[in-house]
C-alpha positions as protocol buffer text, in pm:
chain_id: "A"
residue {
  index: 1
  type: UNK
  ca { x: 2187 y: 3137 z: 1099 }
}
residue {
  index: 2
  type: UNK
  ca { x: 2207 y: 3191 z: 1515 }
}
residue {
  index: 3
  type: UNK
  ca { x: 2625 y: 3197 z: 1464 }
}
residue {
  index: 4
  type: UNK
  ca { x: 2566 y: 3483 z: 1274 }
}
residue {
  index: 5
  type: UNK
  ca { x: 2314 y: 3689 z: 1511 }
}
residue {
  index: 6
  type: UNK
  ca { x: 2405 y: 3580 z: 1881 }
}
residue {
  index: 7
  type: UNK
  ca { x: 2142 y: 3658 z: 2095 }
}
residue {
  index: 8
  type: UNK
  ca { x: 2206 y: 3882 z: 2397 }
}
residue {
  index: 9
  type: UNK
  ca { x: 1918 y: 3847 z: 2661 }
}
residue {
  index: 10
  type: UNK
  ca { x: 1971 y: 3964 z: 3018 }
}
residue {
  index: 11
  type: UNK
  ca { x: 1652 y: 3937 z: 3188 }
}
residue {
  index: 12
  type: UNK
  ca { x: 1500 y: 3638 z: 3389 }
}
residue {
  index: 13
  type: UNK
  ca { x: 1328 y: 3356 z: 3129 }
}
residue {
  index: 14
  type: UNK
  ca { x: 1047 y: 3105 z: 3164 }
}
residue {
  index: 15
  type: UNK
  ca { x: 944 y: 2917 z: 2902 }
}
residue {
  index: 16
  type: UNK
  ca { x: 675 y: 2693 z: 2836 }
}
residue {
  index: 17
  type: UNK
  ca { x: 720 y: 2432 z: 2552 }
}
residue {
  index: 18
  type: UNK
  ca { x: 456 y: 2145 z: 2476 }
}
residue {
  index: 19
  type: UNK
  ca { x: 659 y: 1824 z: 2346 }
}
residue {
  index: 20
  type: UNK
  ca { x: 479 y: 1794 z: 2077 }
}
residue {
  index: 21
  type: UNK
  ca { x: 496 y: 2103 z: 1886 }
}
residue {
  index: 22
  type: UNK
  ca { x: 597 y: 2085 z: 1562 }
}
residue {
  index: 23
  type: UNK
  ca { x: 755 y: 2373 z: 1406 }
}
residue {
  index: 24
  type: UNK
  ca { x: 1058 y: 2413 z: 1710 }
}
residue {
  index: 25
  type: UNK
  ca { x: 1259 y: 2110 z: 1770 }
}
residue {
  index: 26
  type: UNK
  ca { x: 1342 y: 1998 z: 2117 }
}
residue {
  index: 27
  type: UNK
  ca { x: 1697 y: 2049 z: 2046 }
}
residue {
  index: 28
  type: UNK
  ca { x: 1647 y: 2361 z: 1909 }
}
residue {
  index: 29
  type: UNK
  ca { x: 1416 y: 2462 z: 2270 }
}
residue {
  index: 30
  type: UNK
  ca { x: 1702 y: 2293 z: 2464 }
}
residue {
  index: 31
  type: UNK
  ca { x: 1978 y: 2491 z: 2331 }
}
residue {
  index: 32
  type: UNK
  ca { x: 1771 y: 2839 z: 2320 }
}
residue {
  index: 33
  type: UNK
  ca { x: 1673 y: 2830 z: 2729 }
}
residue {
  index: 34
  type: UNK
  ca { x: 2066 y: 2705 z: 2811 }
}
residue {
  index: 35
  type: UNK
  ca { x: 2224 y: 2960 z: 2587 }
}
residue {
  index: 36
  type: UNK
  ca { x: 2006 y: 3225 z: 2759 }
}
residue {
  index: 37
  type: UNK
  ca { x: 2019 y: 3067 z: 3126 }
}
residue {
  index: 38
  type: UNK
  ca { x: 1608 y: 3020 z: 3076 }
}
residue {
  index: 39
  type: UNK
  ca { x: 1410 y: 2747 z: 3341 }
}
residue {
  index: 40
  type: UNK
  ca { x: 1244 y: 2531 z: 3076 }
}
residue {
  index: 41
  type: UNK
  ca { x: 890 y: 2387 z: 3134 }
}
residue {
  index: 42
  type: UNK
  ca { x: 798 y: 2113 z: 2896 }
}
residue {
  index: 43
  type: UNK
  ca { x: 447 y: 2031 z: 2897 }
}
residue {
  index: 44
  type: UNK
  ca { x: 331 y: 1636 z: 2817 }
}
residue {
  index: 45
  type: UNK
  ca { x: 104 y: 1606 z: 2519 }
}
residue {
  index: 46
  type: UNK
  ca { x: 115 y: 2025 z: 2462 }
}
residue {
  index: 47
  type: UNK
  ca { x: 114 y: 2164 z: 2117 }
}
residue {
  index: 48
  type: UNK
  ca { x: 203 y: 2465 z: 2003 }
}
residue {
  index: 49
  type: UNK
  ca { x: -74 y: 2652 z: 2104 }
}
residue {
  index: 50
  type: UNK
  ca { x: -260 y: 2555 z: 2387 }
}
residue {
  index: 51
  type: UNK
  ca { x: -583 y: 2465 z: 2298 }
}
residue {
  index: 52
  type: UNK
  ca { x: -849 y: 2513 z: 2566 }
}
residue {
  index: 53
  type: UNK
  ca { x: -902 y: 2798 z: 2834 }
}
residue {
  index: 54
  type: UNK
  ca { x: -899 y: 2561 z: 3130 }
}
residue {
  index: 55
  type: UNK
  ca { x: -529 y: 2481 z: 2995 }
}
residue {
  index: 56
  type: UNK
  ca { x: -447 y: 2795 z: 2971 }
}
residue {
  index: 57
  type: UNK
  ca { x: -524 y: 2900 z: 3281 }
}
residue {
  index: 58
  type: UNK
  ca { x: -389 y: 2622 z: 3440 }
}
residue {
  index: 59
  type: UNK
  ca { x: -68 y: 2713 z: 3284 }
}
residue {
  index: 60
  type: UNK
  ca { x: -53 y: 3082 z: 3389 }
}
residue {
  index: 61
  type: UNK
  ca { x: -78 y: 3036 z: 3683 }
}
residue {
  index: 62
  type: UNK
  ca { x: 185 y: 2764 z: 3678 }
}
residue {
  index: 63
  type: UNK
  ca { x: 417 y: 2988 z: 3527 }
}
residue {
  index: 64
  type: UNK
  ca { x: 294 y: 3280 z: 3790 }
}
residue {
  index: 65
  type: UNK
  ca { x: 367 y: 3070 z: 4081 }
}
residue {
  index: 66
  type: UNK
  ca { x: 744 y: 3031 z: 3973 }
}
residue {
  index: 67
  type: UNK
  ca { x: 809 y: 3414 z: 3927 }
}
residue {
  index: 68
  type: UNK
  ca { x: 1003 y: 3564 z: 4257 }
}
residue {
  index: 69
  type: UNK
  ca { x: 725 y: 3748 z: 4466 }
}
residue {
  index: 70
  type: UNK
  ca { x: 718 y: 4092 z: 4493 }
}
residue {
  index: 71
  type: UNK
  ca { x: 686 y: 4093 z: 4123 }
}
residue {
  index: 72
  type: UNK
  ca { x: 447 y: 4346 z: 3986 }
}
residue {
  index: 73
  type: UNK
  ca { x: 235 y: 4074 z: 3837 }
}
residue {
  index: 74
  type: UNK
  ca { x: 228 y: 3863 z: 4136 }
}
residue {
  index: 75
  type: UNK
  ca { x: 157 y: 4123 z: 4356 }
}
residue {
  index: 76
  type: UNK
  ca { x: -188 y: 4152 z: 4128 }
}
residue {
  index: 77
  type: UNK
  ca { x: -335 y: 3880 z: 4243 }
}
C-alpha cells in the first residue's frame, strides 16, 4: 500500500495519461501528479499505449514544448 511507501520525488513532472486506459484509474493518476506537484496531461480517447507513430510524435513534441527552454533536450532540436 502507498501509506506504507510514501513516495519522495523532487524533480519537475509531466505526465501524459490517455482517459481511457485501463489498468490506472483516474483517481489513482489524479492523486499521483498532486501528491508529487506533477502538470497532468490527459489525452481524449488515449489508451495506455499510444498506438500509432503520428500520435506519438505528436505527443512528444507536445510534451517538449512545455519543458522550460534551455533544457538539454530542447536545446536538441
Amino acid at each position: 500500500m502507498l501509506s506504507n511507501h510514501p513516495v519522495n520525488w523532487s524533480i519537475p513532472t509531466c505526465i501524459l495519461y490517455g482517459d481511457k486506459d485501463n489498468l490506472t484509474s483516474q483517481e489513482t493518476i489524479h492523486k499521483f501528479a498532486n501528491d508529487v506537484d506533477a502538470e497532468l496531461t490527459i489525452m481524449q480517447n488515449g489508451m495506455l499505449f499510444f498506438q500509432d507513430a503520428g500520435r506519438k510524435k505528436t505527443l512528444i513534441y507536445n510534451l517538449l514544448d512545455k519543458l522550460p527552454k534551455g533544457n538539454l533536450i530542447t536545446d536538441l532540436n
